[in-house]
């Protein structure tokens, strides 16, 4: 690895370390520190009947005491090939559990996107009355289906749950429709009979309080992915988690969403929406295992109450193809890099998924992928190494010029450029090909670090999850930056970097050699907590680069620049 490459990777490492503190400086992380009980498990057996809800309520909202309510909660469970969901009569169909059958947590239990202590106040209706009070219809509604409490219904075809209540004899209605082999839920709301008597401005909001639950073992890494997004007129506003910040706007709303590292909840209007809101509030109930706040996100989409309103809810994994099929641009919330490199990230993800269609093990997919990428960038890499070799060939003459003109920098620069021109050497020839590869390197880093396709995907032996570090030896303590485990792949990557650097810096000065050795150790420390899939790719890429340098780039016996051209 040449000096310019080392500097480039060093800058990437510095950016990775500095960005969290930069975000915190900008106020993109909340300010109160709390703790989650990581041993808490939530299974599908959501508690039966209860007289009063203990869930978090928005302090700015109140329940409506004129609402005709049931005295007990009614819960039914819906079983689809993709999930098992518990639906409560509270709020006319709030989701109290949502277990994903294709995703597990802690190697044992299914991922549950709902925690009733945290985000159980979802799909609830809110409006402002004529006295200026914020009203949330969060009481127990009546269910009109002929199901018994705690029944489990199989979703073999679309299933509709209908809820109703009334305010002083004026009936209101809410329907939820579930579909087989889909993470979408259709929500139908009819508040027409109370619109002109109770709802100011004839507008209500379909809300989701609390965001999504934590599902990953590395809480610190996962926390960096939590965010809320609001799309209006195909322009997306992102909420980074600053407590107290509220993004609210009238106008046609495309969707509102909340995401974690691998999962998303979104409200997508079907009838015209005239309002959207996302915000983060202080959360006095839930704490995280790290010394940073997990924001209590709230999102809402507003509708006219003078007619029926309809929306589509997406609650499931951040799989590019699934959410792109929704046709509203929700795929833009995926972590595929900034706009200049997003198309590269999409191409990388497409290639990964396509290869997995032929090769069922993602570990072997990464091996094939690293070979394909190495072939793709080979012309640039070869050009870079050739330029470096040419510069090394005339390096003794450059050294003589430095000694001759050590007191005259201007003459030294002119003489050096004349020497380069005489030998046909481009001093930037080794740098430019590497710079052209940087967008690809950034895109690879982002995709491999965040794609759900690698979540829970095993490889071989000790590598049981390509989205997690390949921890070989647990440590009884945590080392800053390094972590609380010893991972093998970062060590192998460090060794491959050292060998690669030794091959390219054999004639380098002692200071450069020390720098390259330091970088090998530094990357071992930095990458110890990164996903094993990412480390596997970089290790294989380094090994292929070593082979390329040894057998393809360096012609035997080449000592002059003219022989390399």
mmCIF file of C-alpha atoms in Angstrom, residues 65-358:
data_model
loop_
_atom_site.group_PDB
_atom_site.id
_atom_site.type_symbol
_atom_site.label_atom_id
_atom_site.label_comp_id
_atom_site.label_asym_id
_atom_site.label_seq_id
_atom_site.Cartn_x
_atom_site.Cartn_y
_atom_site.Cartn_z
ATOM 1 C CA UNK A 65 -63.779 12.016 28.359
ATOM 2 C CA UNK A 66 -66.871 12.103 26.154
ATOM 3 C CA UNK A 67 -65.694 9.052 24.184
ATOM 4 C CA UNK A 68 -67.893 5.985 24.673
ATOM 5 C CA UNK A 69 -65.301 3.368 25.650
ATOM 6 C CA UNK A 70 -65.040 -0.273 26.654
ATOM 7 C CA UNK A 71 -63.961 -1.106 30.207
ATOM 8 C CA UNK A 72 -61.462 -3.784 29.188
ATOM 9 C CA UNK A 73 -58.817 -4.196 26.543
ATOM 10 C CA UNK A 74 -59.416 -6.676 23.739
ATOM 11 C CA UNK A 75 -56.446 -8.213 21.913
ATOM 12 C CA UNK A 76 -56.343 -10.472 18.868
ATOM 13 C CA UNK A 77 -53.264 -11.995 17.242
ATOM 14 C CA UNK A 78 -52.708 -12.190 13.500
ATOM 15 C CA UNK A 79 -50.360 -14.833 12.128
ATOM 16 C CA UNK A 80 -48.846 -14.346 8.677
ATOM 17 C CA UNK A 81 -45.902 -16.073 6.964
ATOM 18 C CA UNK A 82 -43.807 -12.999 7.791
ATOM 19 C CA UNK A 83 -44.901 -11.993 11.288
ATOM 20 C CA UNK A 84 -47.200 -12.495 14.253
ATOM 21 C CA UNK A 85 -48.906 -9.288 15.387
ATOM 22 C CA UNK A 86 -50.929 -8.468 18.482
ATOM 23 C CA UNK A 87 -53.633 -5.854 17.859
ATOM 24 C CA UNK A 88 -55.288 -4.078 20.785
ATOM 25 C CA UNK A 89 -58.639 -2.337 20.995
ATOM 26 C CA UNK A 90 -56.853 0.591 22.630
ATOM 27 C CA UNK A 91 -56.961 3.584 20.338
ATOM 28 C CA UNK A 92 -58.977 1.548 17.862
ATOM 29 C CA UNK A 93 -56.253 -0.877 16.838
ATOM 30 C CA UNK A 94 -52.833 -0.119 18.285
ATOM 31 C CA UNK A 95 -50.141 -2.726 17.632
ATOM 32 C CA UNK A 96 -48.931 -4.269 20.906
ATOM 33 C CA UNK A 97 -46.506 -6.829 19.463
ATOM 34 C CA UNK A 98 -44.990 -7.419 16.044
ATOM 35 C CA UNK A 99 -42.729 -10.471 15.882
ATOM 36 C CA UNK A 100 -40.755 -10.914 12.661
ATOM 37 C CA UNK A 101 -40.405 -14.592 11.753
ATOM 38 C CA UNK A 102 -37.342 -14.149 9.532
ATOM 39 C CA UNK A 103 -35.231 -12.210 12.046
ATOM 40 C CA UNK A 104 -33.948 -13.196 15.465
ATOM 41 C CA UNK A 105 -32.316 -11.368 18.358
ATOM 42 C CA UNK A 106 -29.760 -12.802 20.784
ATOM 43 C CA UNK A 107 -29.735 -16.004 18.680
ATOM 44 C CA UNK A 108 -32.946 -17.222 20.327
ATOM 45 C CA UNK A 109 -36.052 -15.047 20.162
ATOM 46 C CA UNK A 110 -37.760 -13.332 17.252
ATOM 47 C CA UNK A 111 -37.268 -9.616 16.693
ATOM 48 C CA UNK A 112 -40.193 -7.657 18.136
ATOM 49 C CA UNK A 113 -40.590 -4.151 16.740
ATOM 50 C CA UNK A 114 -43.095 -3.131 19.427
ATOM 51 C CA UNK A 115 -42.544 -2.641 23.152
ATOM 52 C CA UNK A 116 -45.740 -1.504 24.867
ATOM 53 C CA UNK A 117 -43.715 0.513 27.389
ATOM 54 C CA UNK A 118 -42.010 2.378 24.575
ATOM 55 C CA UNK A 119 -43.901 2.555 21.282
ATOM 56 C CA UNK A 120 -47.255 0.929 22.101
ATOM 57 C CA UNK A 121 -49.053 4.232 21.485
ATOM 58 C CA UNK A 122 -49.062 3.760 17.734
ATOM 59 C CA UNK A 123 -51.742 4.283 15.092
ATOM 60 C CA UNK A 124 -53.679 6.558 17.429
ATOM 61 C CA UNK A 125 -55.811 9.494 16.347
ATOM 62 C CA UNK A 126 -55.223 13.028 17.585
ATOM 63 C CA UNK A 127 -56.932 16.353 16.933
ATOM 64 C CA UNK A 128 -57.354 19.822 18.419
ATOM 65 C CA UNK A 129 -60.800 20.645 19.788
ATOM 66 C CA UNK A 130 -62.446 24.055 19.700
ATOM 67 C CA UNK A 131 -61.052 24.888 23.148
ATOM 68 C CA UNK A 132 -57.500 24.433 21.904
ATOM 69 C CA UNK A 133 -56.959 21.107 23.698
ATOM 70 C CA UNK A 134 -54.923 18.350 22.046
ATOM 71 C CA UNK A 135 -57.159 15.270 22.138
ATOM 72 C CA UNK A 136 -55.889 11.703 21.719
ATOM 73 C CA UNK A 137 -58.499 8.958 21.208
ATOM 74 C CA UNK A 138 -56.484 6.416 23.188
ATOM 75 C CA UNK A 139 -59.240 4.610 25.099
ATOM 76 C CA UNK A 140 -60.510 1.077 24.455
ATOM 77 C CA UNK A 141 -62.751 0.931 21.402
ATOM 78 C CA UNK A 142 -65.258 -1.781 20.506
ATOM 79 C CA UNK A 143 -64.222 -4.456 18.022
ATOM 80 C CA UNK A 144 -66.917 -5.397 15.528
ATOM 81 C CA UNK A 145 -65.429 -8.711 14.401
ATOM 82 C CA UNK A 146 -66.738 -11.933 15.931
ATOM 83 C CA UNK A 147 -63.419 -12.868 17.542
ATOM 84 C CA UNK A 148 -62.741 -13.782 21.136
ATOM 85 C CA UNK A 149 -60.142 -12.073 23.275
ATOM 86 C CA UNK A 150 -56.628 -13.479 22.596
ATOM 87 C CA UNK A 151 -57.777 -15.340 19.469
ATOM 88 C CA UNK A 152 -55.121 -16.045 16.816
ATOM 89 C CA UNK A 153 -56.211 -15.567 13.206
ATOM 90 C CA UNK A 154 -54.193 -16.876 10.280
ATOM 91 C CA UNK A 155 -53.670 -14.374 7.448
ATOM 92 C CA UNK A 156 -54.239 -16.613 4.429
ATOM 93 C CA UNK A 157 -56.100 -13.818 2.656
ATOM 94 C CA UNK A 158 -56.646 -10.146 3.549
ATOM 95 C CA UNK A 159 -58.034 -9.810 7.094
ATOM 96 C CA UNK A 160 -59.882 -6.669 8.216
ATOM 97 C CA UNK A 161 -60.285 -5.714 11.871
ATOM 98 C CA UNK A 162 -63.000 -3.111 12.455
ATOM 99 C CA UNK A 163 -63.149 -0.876 15.535
ATOM 100 C CA UNK A 164 -65.769 1.676 16.483
ATOM 101 C CA UNK A 165 -66.673 4.097 19.240
ATOM 102 C CA UNK A 166 -68.846 7.163 19.627
ATOM 103 C CA UNK A 167 -68.775 10.635 21.104
ATOM 104 C CA UNK A 168 -72.154 11.626 22.507
ATOM 105 C CA UNK A 169 -73.841 9.219 20.122
ATOM 106 C CA UNK A 170 -71.782 10.210 17.066
ATOM 107 C CA UNK A 171 -70.048 7.094 15.768
ATOM 108 C CA UNK A 172 -66.413 7.004 14.670
ATOM 109 C CA UNK A 173 -64.740 4.119 12.878
ATOM 110 C CA UNK A 174 -61.300 2.693 12.218
ATOM 111 C CA UNK A 175 -60.426 -0.386 10.125
ATOM 112 C CA UNK A 176 -57.095 -2.198 9.850
ATOM 113 C CA UNK A 177 -56.516 -4.587 6.927
ATOM 114 C CA UNK A 178 -53.625 -7.078 6.963
ATOM 115 C CA UNK A 179 -52.245 -8.920 3.934
ATOM 116 C CA UNK A 180 -50.420 -12.251 3.536
ATOM 117 C CA UNK A 181 -46.731 -12.055 2.566
ATOM 118 C CA UNK A 182 -46.643 -8.298 3.108
ATOM 119 C CA UNK A 183 -45.418 -5.977 5.850
ATOM 120 C CA UNK A 184 -48.067 -3.388 4.927
ATOM 121 C CA UNK A 185 -51.258 -2.600 6.856
ATOM 122 C CA UNK A 186 -54.116 -0.551 5.431
ATOM 123 C CA UNK A 187 -55.704 1.912 7.892
ATOM 124 C CA UNK A 188 -59.145 3.402 7.194
ATOM 125 C CA UNK A 189 -60.509 6.181 9.446
ATOM 126 C CA UNK A 190 -63.939 7.834 9.442
ATOM 127 C CA UNK A 191 -64.472 10.784 11.819
ATOM 128 C CA UNK A 192 -67.049 12.597 9.671
ATOM 129 C CA UNK A 193 -69.815 12.528 12.281
ATOM 130 C CA UNK A 194 -67.740 14.429 14.844
ATOM 131 C CA UNK A 195 -65.767 16.600 12.437
ATOM 132 C CA UNK A 196 -67.707 19.855 12.487
ATOM 133 C CA UNK A 197 -68.752 19.597 16.163
ATOM 134 C CA UNK A 198 -65.492 18.631 17.882
ATOM 135 C CA UNK A 199 -62.496 18.957 15.535
ATOM 136 C CA UNK A 200 -60.998 22.389 14.951
ATOM 137 C CA UNK A 201 -59.895 23.110 11.388
ATOM 138 C CA UNK A 202 -61.413 19.722 10.447
ATOM 139 C CA UNK A 203 -57.990 18.065 10.658
ATOM 140 C CA UNK A 204 -56.806 15.035 12.604
ATOM 141 C CA UNK A 205 -53.449 13.272 12.745
ATOM 142 C CA UNK A 206 -52.634 9.568 12.566
ATOM 143 C CA UNK A 207 -49.724 9.271 15.001
ATOM 144 C CA UNK A 208 -46.936 6.867 15.868
ATOM 145 C CA UNK A 209 -45.259 7.523 19.234
ATOM 146 C CA UNK A 210 -41.972 6.038 20.401
ATOM 147 C CA UNK A 211 -40.178 5.091 17.221
ATOM 148 C CA UNK A 212 -38.880 1.518 17.066
ATOM 149 C CA UNK A 213 -37.380 -0.788 19.652
ATOM 150 C CA UNK A 214 -33.696 -1.589 19.912
ATOM 151 C CA UNK A 215 -32.891 -4.956 18.308
ATOM 152 C CA UNK A 216 -29.096 -5.141 18.021
ATOM 153 C CA UNK A 217 -26.453 -6.197 20.570
ATOM 154 C CA UNK A 218 -24.178 -3.244 19.781
ATOM 155 C CA UNK A 219 -26.363 -0.456 21.170
ATOM 156 C CA UNK A 220 -23.842 2.298 20.509
ATOM 157 C CA UNK A 221 -23.550 1.430 16.832
ATOM 158 C CA UNK A 222 -27.299 0.945 16.453
ATOM 159 C CA UNK A 223 -28.091 4.305 18.067
ATOM 160 C CA UNK A 224 -26.281 6.118 15.253
ATOM 161 C CA UNK A 225 -28.840 4.826 12.729
ATOM 162 C CA UNK A 226 -32.036 5.919 14.524
ATOM 163 C CA UNK A 227 -33.749 8.756 12.663
ATOM 164 C CA UNK A 228 -37.097 10.086 11.480
ATOM 165 C CA UNK A 229 -37.888 11.337 7.981
ATOM 166 C CA UNK A 230 -40.686 13.392 6.478
ATOM 167 C CA UNK A 231 -41.301 13.573 2.728
ATOM 168 C CA UNK A 232 -43.391 16.401 1.291
ATOM 169 C CA UNK A 233 -43.430 17.116 -2.407
ATOM 170 C CA UNK A 234 -40.719 14.447 -2.813
ATOM 171 C CA UNK A 235 -38.355 16.522 -0.656
ATOM 172 C CA UNK A 236 -37.151 14.639 2.422
ATOM 173 C CA UNK A 237 -36.472 16.292 5.783
ATOM 174 C CA UNK A 238 -34.399 14.205 8.186
ATOM 175 C CA UNK A 239 -34.611 14.444 11.974
ATOM 176 C CA UNK A 240 -31.322 13.383 13.548
ATOM 177 C CA UNK A 241 -32.626 13.003 17.104
ATOM 178 C CA UNK A 242 -32.117 16.375 18.783
ATOM 179 C CA UNK A 243 -34.524 16.429 21.727
ATOM 180 C CA UNK A 244 -37.086 19.183 21.427
ATOM 181 C CA UNK A 245 -36.637 19.602 17.681
ATOM 182 C CA UNK A 246 -39.879 19.397 15.732
ATOM 183 C CA UNK A 247 -40.279 19.382 11.969
ATOM 184 C CA UNK A 248 -43.910 20.124 11.087
ATOM 185 C CA UNK A 249 -45.325 21.449 7.864
ATOM 186 C CA UNK A 250 -48.656 21.866 6.139
ATOM 187 C CA UNK A 251 -48.965 20.774 2.554
ATOM 188 C CA UNK A 252 -49.185 17.570 0.607
ATOM 189 C CA UNK A 253 -47.342 14.874 2.535
ATOM 190 C CA UNK A 254 -45.884 11.811 0.809
ATOM 191 C CA UNK A 255 -44.961 9.862 3.946
ATOM 192 C CA UNK A 256 -43.430 9.990 7.407
ATOM 193 C CA UNK A 257 -41.074 7.296 8.678
ATOM 194 C CA UNK A 258 -38.957 6.245 11.635
ATOM 195 C CA UNK A 259 -36.034 3.862 11.206
ATOM 196 C CA UNK A 260 -33.528 1.947 13.268
ATOM 197 C CA UNK A 261 -30.429 0.270 11.833
ATOM 198 C CA UNK A 262 -32.309 -2.495 10.027
ATOM 199 C CA UNK A 263 -36.067 -1.797 10.410
ATOM 200 C CA UNK A 264 -38.584 0.907 9.614
ATOM 201 C CA UNK A 265 -42.090 2.096 10.434
ATOM 202 C CA UNK A 266 -43.781 4.407 7.937
ATOM 203 C CA UNK A 267 -47.150 6.105 7.457
ATOM 204 C CA UNK A 268 -47.962 6.527 3.764
ATOM 205 C CA UNK A 269 -51.145 8.492 2.938
ATOM 206 C CA UNK A 270 -53.483 7.064 0.323
ATOM 207 C CA UNK A 271 -56.029 9.858 0.529
ATOM 208 C CA UNK A 272 -54.557 13.345 0.314
ATOM 209 C CA UNK A 273 -52.612 14.373 3.399
ATOM 210 C CA UNK A 274 -52.343 18.044 4.300
ATOM 211 C CA UNK A 275 -49.902 17.887 7.202
ATOM 212 C CA UNK A 276 -46.836 16.011 8.424
ATOM 213 C CA UNK A 277 -44.780 16.062 11.604
ATOM 214 C CA UNK A 278 -41.692 14.347 13.039
ATOM 215 C CA UNK A 279 -40.139 15.180 16.395
ATOM 216 C CA UNK A 280 -37.984 13.834 19.215
ATOM 217 C CA UNK A 281 -38.944 14.262 22.860
ATOM 218 C CA UNK A 282 -37.439 13.551 26.243
ATOM 219 C CA UNK A 283 -38.214 9.997 27.244
ATOM 220 C CA UNK A 284 -38.653 9.276 30.928
ATOM 221 C CA UNK A 285 -39.433 5.580 30.568
ATOM 222 C CA UNK A 286 -36.811 3.931 28.407
ATOM 223 C CA UNK A 287 -33.060 3.965 28.982
ATOM 224 C CA UNK A 288 -30.220 2.614 26.912
ATOM 225 C CA UNK A 289 -27.148 0.679 27.892
ATOM 226 C CA UNK A 290 -24.878 3.445 26.592
ATOM 227 C CA UNK A 291 -24.324 6.940 27.885
ATOM 228 C CA UNK A 292 -26.336 8.525 25.109
ATOM 229 C CA UNK A 293 -30.037 9.164 24.691
ATOM 230 C CA UNK A 294 -32.216 7.079 22.451
ATOM 231 C CA UNK A 295 -34.677 9.637 21.092
ATOM 232 C CA UNK A 296 -38.375 9.174 21.714
ATOM 233 C CA UNK A 297 -39.547 9.768 18.166
ATOM 234 C CA UNK A 298 -43.037 10.768 17.187
ATOM 235 C CA UNK A 299 -44.360 10.940 13.644
ATOM 236 C CA UNK A 300 -47.768 11.896 12.366
ATOM 237 C CA UNK A 301 -49.611 12.452 9.109
ATOM 238 C CA UNK A 302 -52.607 14.783 8.990
ATOM 239 C CA UNK A 303 -55.883 14.266 7.111
ATOM 240 C CA UNK A 304 -59.124 16.116 6.632
ATOM 241 C CA UNK A 305 -61.785 14.869 9.049
ATOM 242 C CA UNK A 306 -64.623 15.969 6.768
ATOM 243 C CA UNK A 307 -64.340 12.725 4.801
ATOM 244 C CA UNK A 308 -62.909 9.202 5.111
ATOM 245 C CA UNK A 309 -59.128 8.949 5.298
ATOM 246 C CA UNK A 310 -56.899 6.061 4.296
ATOM 247 C CA UNK A 311 -53.205 5.306 4.780
ATOM 248 C CA UNK A 312 -50.762 2.456 4.306
ATOM 249 C CA UNK A 313 -48.503 1.441 7.184
ATOM 250 C CA UNK A 314 -45.170 -0.241 6.513
ATOM 251 C CA UNK A 315 -43.661 -2.033 9.500
ATOM 252 C CA UNK A 316 -40.768 -4.310 8.693
ATOM 253 C CA UNK A 317 -37.194 -4.697 7.457
ATOM 254 C CA UNK A 318 -35.265 -2.113 5.453
ATOM 255 C CA UNK A 319 -35.022 -4.321 2.385
ATOM 256 C CA UNK A 320 -34.435 -2.179 -0.674
ATOM 257 C CA UNK A 321 -36.663 -4.138 -3.066
ATOM 258 C CA UNK A 322 -39.575 -4.366 -0.613
ATOM 259 C CA UNK A 323 -39.782 -0.688 0.201
ATOM 260 C CA UNK A 324 -39.050 0.398 -3.366
ATOM 261 C CA UNK A 325 -42.134 -1.580 -4.440
ATOM 262 C CA UNK A 326 -44.218 0.841 -2.353
ATOM 263 C CA UNK A 327 -43.492 3.416 -5.048
ATOM 264 C CA UNK A 328 -43.206 6.472 -2.788
ATOM 265 C CA UNK A 329 -39.436 6.906 -2.474
ATOM 266 C CA UNK A 330 -39.120 5.358 0.978
ATOM 267 C CA UNK A 331 -36.005 3.534 -0.245
ATOM 268 C CA UNK A 332 -34.175 6.864 0.032
ATOM 269 C CA UNK A 333 -34.060 6.391 3.810
ATOM 270 C CA UNK A 334 -31.682 3.432 3.430
ATOM 271 C CA UNK A 335 -28.019 3.903 4.327
ATOM 272 C CA UNK A 336 -26.532 3.841 0.834
ATOM 273 C CA UNK A 337 -24.375 6.935 1.093
ATOM 274 C CA UNK A 338 -24.801 10.545 0.068
ATOM 275 C CA UNK A 339 -26.209 11.486 -3.328
ATOM 276 C CA UNK A 340 -22.879 11.391 -5.259
ATOM 277 C CA UNK A 341 -22.227 7.759 -4.294
ATOM 278 C CA UNK A 342 -25.777 6.491 -3.658
ATOM 279 C CA UNK A 343 -26.030 4.954 -7.128
ATOM 280 C CA UNK A 344 -22.814 3.025 -6.412
ATOM 281 C CA UNK A 345 -24.310 1.773 -3.147
ATOM 282 C CA UNK A 346 -27.426 0.601 -4.979
ATOM 283 C CA UNK A 347 -25.310 -1.222 -7.544
ATOM 284 C CA UNK A 348 -23.289 -2.918 -4.794
ATOM 285 C CA UNK A 349 -26.448 -4.004 -2.984
ATOM 286 C CA UNK A 350 -28.014 -5.274 -6.213
ATOM 287 C CA UNK A 351 -24.912 -7.307 -7.034
ATOM 288 C CA UNK A 352 -24.760 -8.784 -3.524
ATOM 289 C CA UNK A 353 -28.407 -9.867 -3.592
ATOM 290 C CA UNK A 354 -28.090 -11.191 -7.154
ATOM 291 C CA UNK A 355 -25.054 -13.311 -6.278
ATOM 292 C CA UNK A 356 -26.848 -14.653 -3.217
ATOM 293 C CA UNK A 357 -29.523 -15.996 -5.546
ATOM 294 C CA UNK A 358 -26.900 -18.421 -6.894
#
